Amino acid sequence: MEKKFKIYVYEDGEPPVFHYSSMEGILGIEGILINHIEISKFRTKNPEKAHVYFLPISVLSIAHYVYLRHNRAWTPLQNVALDYVNHIAGKYPYWNRSLGHDHFMLACHDWAPTISHAVPYLYKNSIRVLCNANTSEGFNLSKDVSLPEIYLPGGNMDGLIGGPPPSKRSILVFYSGGIHGYIREILMKEWKNKDPDVQIHEYLPESMSYYDMFRKSRYCICPSGWEVASPRMVEGLYTGCVPVLLKDHYAKPFSDVLDWSTFSVDVAVKDIPNLKKILTAIPQEQYIKMQRAGILVRRHFEVNIPPKRYDVFHMILHSIWLRRLNIQVRDINEI
């Protein structure tokens, strides 16, 4: 892939809705990766040499600059994507040649699936790199790519990586976060203030540090909120805390090449009342193997500026590359 893979970025469209997205905040990975693609060594200026074509639409920017507060209409937001695809389809031959199969978009905002749905071939055919990788809402494992949601409070990974060994982790399991969605409601109802080994908080007291709690805990709860994605999964890997995934219909990132069962625990929503029993039943030897495996795989979730081999940018491109290998492009005008 590193020697052959080439991406053509359509230059049409003006920032901030195109070619730009904020690199800050909980959804900042969208802007970071869009920027990486724009300046990447994988980019080619010759569309005839490209394997894939990038649609530089920022759903985060659409939500910020196009969305009108208190207006629930989807059409103005969807029309940004629809008009852009219609424009490049009329100007260049590449979209029509494959009906979008060798094109991709990238977005971390929750609205991306709904916005892409307005463009039938984008939704059905194109590679959608999405944080909101919900298989019950149209995410297609065979063509779409799950993007991990990654929060960098300072805009980089300084101070985020690393934690004590298993022997220095005194808390069985930890979670802190708002009650967004039914899974978190069940979690709070069953475990908030119920057991000192199961540290479940809506909001942490000022005396407690969020990241310190990750580093003191063996397992960290990573529940879905309103949507399936959450940065806690990566925060757990960064700090050496084994992720416990409480998610329905979630497509795990990089599952083409990573065996998530070796470094995380899946707990079904119906089993939340048995959370402590499930975790304490895991043998210490198995827990240590998972914790060590998480430390080994976390480089694939690291965000580097500039990118480094095997980091999250390269893993996303590899996932796109794998899906592109399944596509045989033939000019529909020749059919």
Protein backbone atom coordinates (compact mmCIF):
# COMPACT_ATOMS: atom_id res chain seq x y z
CA MET A 1 0.00 0.00 0.00
CA GLU A 2 2.69 2.50 0.96
CA LYS A 3 4.38 2.17 -2.43
CA LYS A 4 1.32 2.07 -4.68
CA PHE A 5 -1.72 3.71 -3.09
CA LYS A 6 -2.70 7.07 -4.60
CA ILE A 7 -5.53 9.41 -3.61
CA TYR A 8 -6.93 12.18 -5.77
CA VAL A 9 -8.48 15.04 -3.82
CA TYR A 10 -11.07 17.08 -5.69
CA GLU A 11 -9.93 20.70 -5.46
CA ASP A 12 -13.42 22.08 -6.00
CA GLY A 13 -15.15 23.78 -3.07
CA GLU A 14 -14.02 26.45 -0.66
CA PRO A 15 -13.25 26.28 3.06
CA PRO A 16 -14.64 26.12 5.65
CA VAL A 17 -17.27 23.64 4.41
CA PHE A 18 -14.82 21.93 2.05
CA HIS A 19 -11.13 21.04 2.53
CA TYR A 20 -11.30 22.09 6.18
CA SER A 21 -12.70 20.98 9.51
CA SER A 22 -11.89 21.95 13.06
CA MET A 23 -9.06 19.90 14.56
CA GLU A 24 -10.15 20.66 18.11
CA GLY A 25 -12.65 19.06 20.45
CA ILE A 26 -14.22 15.65 20.66
CA LEU A 27 -14.75 15.46 16.88
CA GLY A 28 -11.38 16.96 15.97
CA ILE A 29 -10.10 13.75 14.40
CA GLU A 30 -12.23 14.66 11.35
CA GLY A 31 -10.25 17.84 10.76
CA ILE A 32 -6.91 16.24 11.56
CA LEU A 33 -7.39 13.46 9.02
CA ILE A 34 -8.83 15.73 6.32
CA ASN A 35 -5.72 17.90 6.70
CA HIS A 36 -3.44 14.83 6.64
CA ILE A 37 -5.05 13.64 3.40
CA GLU A 38 -4.70 17.07 1.78
CA ILE A 39 -0.93 17.19 2.38
CA SER A 40 -0.19 13.46 2.32
CA LYS A 41 2.49 11.73 0.24
CA PHE A 42 -0.36 9.47 -0.92
CA ARG A 43 -2.03 12.38 -2.71
CA THR A 44 -1.63 12.60 -6.46
CA LYS A 45 -2.42 15.60 -8.63
CA ASN A 46 -3.07 13.29 -11.57
CA PRO A 47 -6.57 11.79 -11.29
CA GLU A 48 -5.70 9.15 -13.89
CA LYS A 49 -3.19 7.63 -11.47
CA ALA A 50 -5.55 7.58 -8.47
CA HIS A 51 -6.96 4.45 -6.87
CA VAL A 52 -9.55 6.42 -4.89
CA TYR A 53 -11.08 9.90 -5.05
CA PHE A 54 -11.63 11.94 -1.89
CA LEU A 55 -14.73 14.08 -1.47
CA PRO A 56 -13.40 16.84 0.85
CA ILE A 57 -16.76 17.56 2.49
CA SER A 58 -16.70 18.34 6.21
CA VAL A 59 -19.90 17.28 7.96
CA LEU A 60 -18.64 18.99 11.12
CA SER A 61 -18.35 22.25 9.17
CA ILE A 62 -21.79 21.72 7.64
CA ALA A 63 -23.19 21.36 11.16
CA HIS A 64 -21.38 24.52 12.25
CA TYR A 65 -21.82 26.84 9.27
CA VAL A 66 -24.94 25.62 7.45
CA TYR A 67 -27.16 24.32 10.23
CA LEU A 68 -29.65 26.83 11.56
CA ARG A 69 -30.31 26.44 15.26
CA HIS A 70 -33.83 25.21 16.09
CA ASN A 71 -34.41 24.32 12.43
CA ARG A 72 -34.84 20.55 12.20
CA ALA A 73 -34.87 20.44 8.40
CA TRP A 74 -32.26 18.05 6.98
CA THR A 75 -32.61 19.20 3.38
CA PRO A 76 -30.30 22.27 3.50
CA LEU A 77 -27.55 20.17 5.11
CA GLN A 78 -28.01 17.24 2.75
CA ASN A 79 -28.03 19.54 -0.26
CA VAL A 80 -24.43 20.55 0.43
CA ALA A 81 -23.31 16.98 -0.20
CA LEU A 82 -25.79 16.42 -3.02
CA ASP A 83 -24.79 19.60 -4.88
CA TYR A 84 -21.09 18.83 -4.48
CA VAL A 85 -21.40 15.31 -5.89
CA ASN A 86 -23.57 16.57 -8.75
CA HIS A 87 -20.92 19.19 -9.47
CA ILE A 88 -17.95 16.82 -9.62
CA ALA A 89 -20.04 14.25 -11.53
CA GLY A 90 -20.72 16.88 -14.20
CA LYS A 91 -17.16 18.20 -14.33
CA TYR A 92 -15.09 15.01 -14.11
CA PRO A 93 -15.59 11.50 -15.53
CA TYR A 94 -14.57 9.55 -12.43
CA TRP A 95 -17.78 9.53 -10.39
CA ASN A 96 -19.94 8.40 -13.29
CA ARG A 97 -17.33 5.84 -14.37
CA SER A 98 -17.76 3.86 -11.16
CA LEU A 99 -21.04 5.30 -9.80
CA GLY A 100 -19.04 6.41 -6.77
CA HIS A 101 -17.59 3.02 -5.82
CA ASP A 102 -13.99 4.30 -5.80
CA HIS A 103 -14.81 7.54 -3.96
CA PHE A 104 -14.73 8.14 -0.24
CA MET A 105 -15.82 10.64 2.37
CA LEU A 106 -14.58 11.03 5.95
CA ALA A 107 -16.60 12.36 8.87
CA CYS A 108 -16.79 12.07 12.64
CA HIS A 109 -19.99 14.02 13.20
CA ASP A 110 -23.09 12.01 14.17
CA TRP A 111 -25.03 13.47 11.25
CA ALA A 112 -22.76 12.03 8.56
CA PRO A 113 -24.87 8.91 7.81
CA THR A 114 -28.03 11.01 7.39
CA ILE A 115 -26.31 13.60 5.21
CA SER A 116 -24.74 10.92 3.01
CA HIS A 117 -28.14 9.27 2.63
CA ALA A 118 -29.24 12.21 0.46
CA VAL A 119 -26.84 11.07 -2.27
CA PRO A 120 -28.00 7.55 -3.19
CA TYR A 121 -24.75 6.34 -4.76
CA LEU A 122 -22.65 7.92 -2.01
CA TYR A 123 -24.72 6.08 0.59
CA LYS A 124 -24.96 2.81 -1.33
CA ASN A 125 -21.65 2.57 -3.20
CA SER A 126 -18.96 4.89 -1.84
CA ILE A 127 -16.55 4.17 0.98
CA ARG A 128 -17.79 6.15 3.99
CA VAL A 129 -15.21 6.60 6.76
CA LEU A 130 -17.43 7.26 9.78
CA CYS A 131 -17.17 7.53 13.55
CA ASN A 132 -20.88 6.79 13.70
CA ALA A 133 -20.35 3.22 12.50
CA ASN A 134 -23.77 1.82 13.36
CA THR A 135 -24.69 -1.29 11.38
CA SER A 136 -28.38 -0.82 12.22
CA GLU A 137 -28.30 2.58 10.47
CA GLY A 138 -26.83 1.53 7.15
CA PHE A 139 -23.13 1.17 7.96
CA ASN A 140 -21.91 -1.52 5.56
CA LEU A 141 -19.02 -3.61 6.88
CA SER A 142 -17.98 -4.68 3.38
CA LYS A 143 -17.44 -1.15 2.04
CA ASP A 144 -17.50 1.41 4.88
CA VAL A 145 -14.67 2.13 7.34
CA SER A 146 -15.09 2.61 11.09
CA LEU A 147 -13.21 5.70 12.29
CA PRO A 148 -12.27 5.73 16.00
CA GLU A 149 -13.42 8.84 17.83
CA ILE A 150 -10.31 10.35 19.42
CA TYR A 151 -10.26 13.31 21.78
CA LEU A 152 -6.98 15.20 22.18
CA PRO A 153 -7.60 17.86 24.88
CA GLY A 154 -4.43 19.79 24.03
CA GLY A 155 -4.54 19.10 20.31
CA ASN A 156 -1.87 16.39 20.60
CA MET A 157 -1.08 13.24 22.58
CA ASP A 158 1.15 14.93 25.16
CA GLY A 159 0.51 13.36 28.56
CA LEU A 160 -2.15 10.96 27.27
CA ILE A 161 -0.08 7.84 26.65
CA GLY A 162 0.93 5.44 29.39
CA GLY A 163 -0.15 4.17 32.78
CA PRO A 164 0.91 1.91 35.65
CA PRO A 165 1.17 -1.89 35.40
CA PRO A 166 -1.77 -4.13 36.38
CA SER A 167 -0.44 -4.61 39.92
CA LYS A 168 -0.82 -0.87 40.58
CA ARG A 169 -4.46 -0.66 39.46
CA SER A 170 -6.73 -0.81 42.49
CA ILE A 171 -10.12 -0.15 40.87
CA LEU A 172 -11.94 -2.94 39.04
CA VAL A 173 -13.86 -0.78 36.56
CA PHE A 174 -14.49 2.93 35.94
CA TYR A 175 -16.85 5.15 33.99
CA SER A 176 -17.69 8.83 34.10
CA GLY A 177 -19.94 10.70 31.69
CA GLY A 178 -23.30 12.25 30.95
CA ILE A 179 -26.46 10.19 30.69
CA HIS A 180 -26.86 10.25 26.91
CA GLY A 181 -28.93 7.39 25.57
CA TYR A 182 -30.58 4.30 26.99
CA ILE A 183 -27.38 2.29 27.58
CA ARG A 184 -25.97 4.90 29.94
CA GLU A 185 -29.32 5.16 31.70
CA ILE A 186 -29.23 1.43 32.43
CA LEU A 187 -25.60 1.64 33.54
CA MET A 188 -26.34 4.44 36.00
CA LYS A 189 -29.47 2.77 37.32
CA GLU A 190 -27.68 -0.50 37.99
CA TRP A 191 -24.31 0.68 39.29
CA LYS A 192 -24.08 4.35 40.26
CA ASN A 193 -23.02 4.56 43.94
CA LYS A 194 -23.66 0.83 44.39
CA ASP A 195 -20.21 -0.74 44.75
CA PRO A 196 -16.73 0.71 45.49
CA ASP A 197 -15.18 -1.72 42.98
CA VAL A 198 -17.49 -0.46 40.25
CA GLN A 199 -16.79 3.28 40.00
CA ILE A 200 -19.67 4.64 37.92
CA HIS A 201 -20.08 8.42 37.92
CA GLU A 202 -22.18 10.90 36.02
CA TYR A 203 -19.83 13.71 36.99
CA LEU A 204 -16.57 13.29 38.86
CA PRO A 205 -15.98 15.23 42.09
CA GLU A 206 -13.45 18.04 41.72
CA SER A 207 -11.03 16.05 43.84
CA MET A 208 -10.86 13.27 41.23
CA SER A 209 -9.02 13.36 37.90
CA TYR A 210 -10.67 11.76 34.87
CA TYR A 211 -7.44 10.45 33.36
CA ASP A 212 -6.03 9.43 36.75
CA MET A 213 -9.10 7.23 37.21
CA PHE A 214 -8.36 5.53 33.89
CA ARG A 215 -4.85 4.84 35.09
CA LYS A 216 -6.04 3.44 38.43
CA SER A 217 -8.56 1.09 36.83
CA ARG A 218 -8.20 -2.34 35.29
CA TYR A 219 -11.25 -1.98 33.07
CA CYS A 220 -12.94 1.11 31.64
CA ILE A 221 -16.55 1.23 30.49
CA CYS A 222 -17.02 2.51 26.93
CA PRO A 223 -20.78 2.82 26.39
CA SER A 224 -22.63 4.22 23.43
CA GLY A 225 -24.28 7.60 23.96
CA TRP A 226 -26.88 9.02 21.63
CA GLU A 227 -24.79 7.35 18.92
CA VAL A 228 -22.39 4.41 19.01
CA ALA A 229 -19.05 6.23 18.95
CA SER A 230 -17.18 7.39 22.05
CA PRO A 231 -13.58 8.51 22.70
CA ARG A 232 -13.40 6.38 25.88
CA MET A 233 -12.40 3.31 23.91
CA VAL A 234 -9.20 4.99 22.72
CA GLU A 235 -8.66 6.72 26.07
CA GLY A 236 -8.64 3.27 27.65
CA LEU A 237 -6.04 1.99 25.19
CA TYR A 238 -3.90 5.09 25.67
CA THR A 239 -3.82 4.65 29.46
CA GLY A 240 -3.54 0.86 29.65
CA CYS A 241 -7.12 0.37 30.85
CA VAL A 242 -8.86 -2.56 29.15
CA PRO A 243 -11.94 -1.24 27.27
CA VAL A 244 -15.32 -2.75 28.14
CA LEU A 245 -17.61 -2.10 25.19
CA LEU A 246 -21.30 -1.57 25.93
CA LYS A 247 -22.53 -0.97 22.41
CA ASP A 248 -25.26 -2.30 20.17
CA HIS A 249 -24.57 -2.61 16.42
CA TYR A 250 -21.09 -1.05 16.58
CA ALA A 251 -18.52 -1.84 13.88
CA LYS A 252 -15.17 -1.85 15.66
CA PRO A 253 -12.33 0.03 13.93
CA PHE A 254 -9.74 -1.97 12.00
CA SER A 255 -11.44 -5.29 12.73
CA ASP A 256 -10.13 -6.50 9.34
CA VAL A 257 -6.70 -6.85 10.96
CA LEU A 258 -7.21 -6.49 14.74
CA ASP A 259 -8.78 -9.14 16.95
CA TRP A 260 -10.65 -7.02 19.48
CA SER A 261 -11.32 -10.01 21.75
CA THR A 262 -7.60 -10.04 22.65
CA PHE A 263 -7.58 -6.52 24.14
CA SER A 264 -11.18 -5.61 25.03
CA VAL A 265 -14.33 -7.06 26.58
CA ASP A 266 -17.78 -7.01 25.00
CA VAL A 267 -20.69 -6.89 27.43
CA ALA A 268 -24.23 -7.10 26.08
CA VAL A 269 -26.65 -4.43 27.26
CA LYS A 270 -28.85 -7.10 28.84
CA ASP A 271 -25.85 -8.20 30.95
CA ILE A 272 -25.13 -4.78 32.51
CA PRO A 273 -26.63 -5.95 35.86
CA ASN A 274 -23.99 -8.73 35.84
CA LEU A 275 -21.10 -6.40 34.99
CA LYS A 276 -19.03 -7.06 38.13
CA LYS A 277 -19.62 -10.79 37.96
CA ILE A 278 -18.50 -10.88 34.32
CA LEU A 279 -15.31 -8.91 34.94
CA THR A 280 -14.29 -10.68 38.15
CA ALA A 281 -14.77 -14.02 36.37
CA ILE A 282 -11.98 -13.14 33.92
CA PRO A 283 -8.82 -14.92 35.13
CA GLN A 284 -5.96 -12.65 36.18
CA GLU A 285 -3.70 -14.20 33.55
CA GLN A 286 -6.20 -13.41 30.81
CA TYR A 287 -6.64 -9.84 32.05
CA ILE A 288 -2.87 -9.30 31.99
CA LYS A 289 -2.70 -10.63 28.42
CA MET A 290 -5.47 -8.26 27.34
CA GLN A 291 -3.83 -5.31 29.06
CA ARG A 292 -0.50 -6.02 27.37
CA ALA A 293 -2.18 -6.56 24.01
CA GLY A 294 -3.90 -3.18 24.36
CA ILE A 295 -0.53 -1.53 24.91
CA LEU A 296 0.77 -3.18 21.75
CA VAL A 297 -2.15 -2.19 19.52
CA ARG A 298 -2.57 1.37 20.77
CA ARG A 299 -0.01 2.68 18.27
CA HIS A 300 -2.67 2.03 15.64
CA PHE A 301 -4.91 4.58 17.41
CA GLU A 302 -2.26 7.23 17.98
CA VAL A 303 -2.52 10.59 16.22
CA ASN A 304 0.81 11.90 15.02
CA ILE A 305 1.56 15.23 13.38
CA PRO A 306 3.09 14.48 10.95
CA PRO A 307 1.76 10.92 10.60
CA LYS A 308 3.93 7.90 11.37
CA ARG A 309 3.77 4.37 10.00
CA TYR A 310 1.07 2.20 11.60
CA ASP A 311 -0.68 5.12 13.34
CA VAL A 312 -4.39 5.91 12.99
CA PHE A 313 -3.93 7.81 9.71
CA HIS A 314 -2.16 4.89 8.08
CA MET A 315 -4.67 2.42 9.53
CA ILE A 316 -7.56 4.39 8.02
CA LEU A 317 -5.84 4.50 4.63
CA HIS A 318 -5.14 0.77 4.88
CA SER A 319 -8.82 0.12 5.59
CA ILE A 320 -9.77 2.20 2.52
CA TRP A 321 -7.15 0.37 0.47
CA LEU A 322 -8.55 -3.04 1.47
CA ARG A 323 -12.04 -2.00 0.35
CA ARG A 324 -10.72 -0.54 -2.88
CA LEU A 325 -9.12 -3.90 -3.71
CA ASN A 326 -12.62 -5.38 -3.85
CA ILE A 327 -13.73 -2.90 -6.53
CA GLN A 328 -13.28 -3.48 -10.24
CA VAL A 329 -13.82 -0.15 -11.98
CA ARG A 330 -15.22 -0.24 -15.47
CA ASP A 331 -16.42 2.80 -17.39
CA ILE A 332 -20.21 2.51 -17.54
CA ASN A 333 -20.13 4.15 -20.97
CA GLU A 334 -18.34 1.04 -22.25
CA ILE A 335 -20.96 -1.37 -20.89
